[in-house]
Tab-separated table of C-alpha atoms in Angstrom:
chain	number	residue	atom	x	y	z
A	1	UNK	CA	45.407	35.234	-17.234
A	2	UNK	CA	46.055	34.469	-13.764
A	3	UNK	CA	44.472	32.345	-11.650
A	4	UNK	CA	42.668	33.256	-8.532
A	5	UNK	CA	42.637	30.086	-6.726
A	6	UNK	CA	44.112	26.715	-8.086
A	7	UNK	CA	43.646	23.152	-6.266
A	8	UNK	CA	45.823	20.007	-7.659
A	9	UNK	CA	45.699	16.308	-7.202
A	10	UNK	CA	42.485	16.557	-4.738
A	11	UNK	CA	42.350	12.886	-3.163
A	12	UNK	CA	40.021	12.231	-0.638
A	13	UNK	CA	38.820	8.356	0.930
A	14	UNK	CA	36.604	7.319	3.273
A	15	UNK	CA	37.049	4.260	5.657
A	16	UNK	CA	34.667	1.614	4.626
A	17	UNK	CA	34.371	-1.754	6.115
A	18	UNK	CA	38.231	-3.699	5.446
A	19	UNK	CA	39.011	-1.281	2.679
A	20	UNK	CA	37.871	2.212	2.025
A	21	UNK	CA	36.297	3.765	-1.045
A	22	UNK	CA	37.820	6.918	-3.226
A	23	UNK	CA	35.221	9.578	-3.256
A	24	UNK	CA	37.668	12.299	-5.335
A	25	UNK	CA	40.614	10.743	-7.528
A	26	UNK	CA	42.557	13.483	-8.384
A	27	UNK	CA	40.712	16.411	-8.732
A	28	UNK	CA	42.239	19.574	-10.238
A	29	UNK	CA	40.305	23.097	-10.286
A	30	UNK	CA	41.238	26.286	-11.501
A	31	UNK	CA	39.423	29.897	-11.103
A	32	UNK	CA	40.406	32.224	-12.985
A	33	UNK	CA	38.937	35.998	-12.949
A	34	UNK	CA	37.895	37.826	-16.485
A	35	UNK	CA	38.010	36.872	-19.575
A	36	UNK	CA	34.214	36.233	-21.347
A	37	UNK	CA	32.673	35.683	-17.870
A	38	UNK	CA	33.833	39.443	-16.643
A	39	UNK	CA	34.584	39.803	-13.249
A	40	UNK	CA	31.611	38.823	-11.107
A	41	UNK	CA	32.548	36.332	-8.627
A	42	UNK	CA	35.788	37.350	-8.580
A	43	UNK	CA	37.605	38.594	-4.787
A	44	UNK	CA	38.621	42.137	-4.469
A	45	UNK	CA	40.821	43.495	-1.644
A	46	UNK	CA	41.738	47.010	-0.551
């Protein structure tokens, strides 16, 4: 199955006082369309 939208390594700080603080730390997602959940949700084009 292929996936619809994939997102790797996410990383994302904030500034905070001297420092900052790491509110995602490497954050992967995958969608992927069919399988058990059918294909609601899923983008069609054309």
């Amino acid at each position: 199955m292929t996936a619809l939208l994939e997102l790797r390594d996410i990383r994302r700080s904030y500034p905070s006082g001297d420092g900052s603080v790491e509110v995602l730390k490497g954050i992967t997602l995958q969608h992927q369309c069919g399988g058990d959940g059918g294909d609601r949700g899923c983008l069609r084009l054309g």
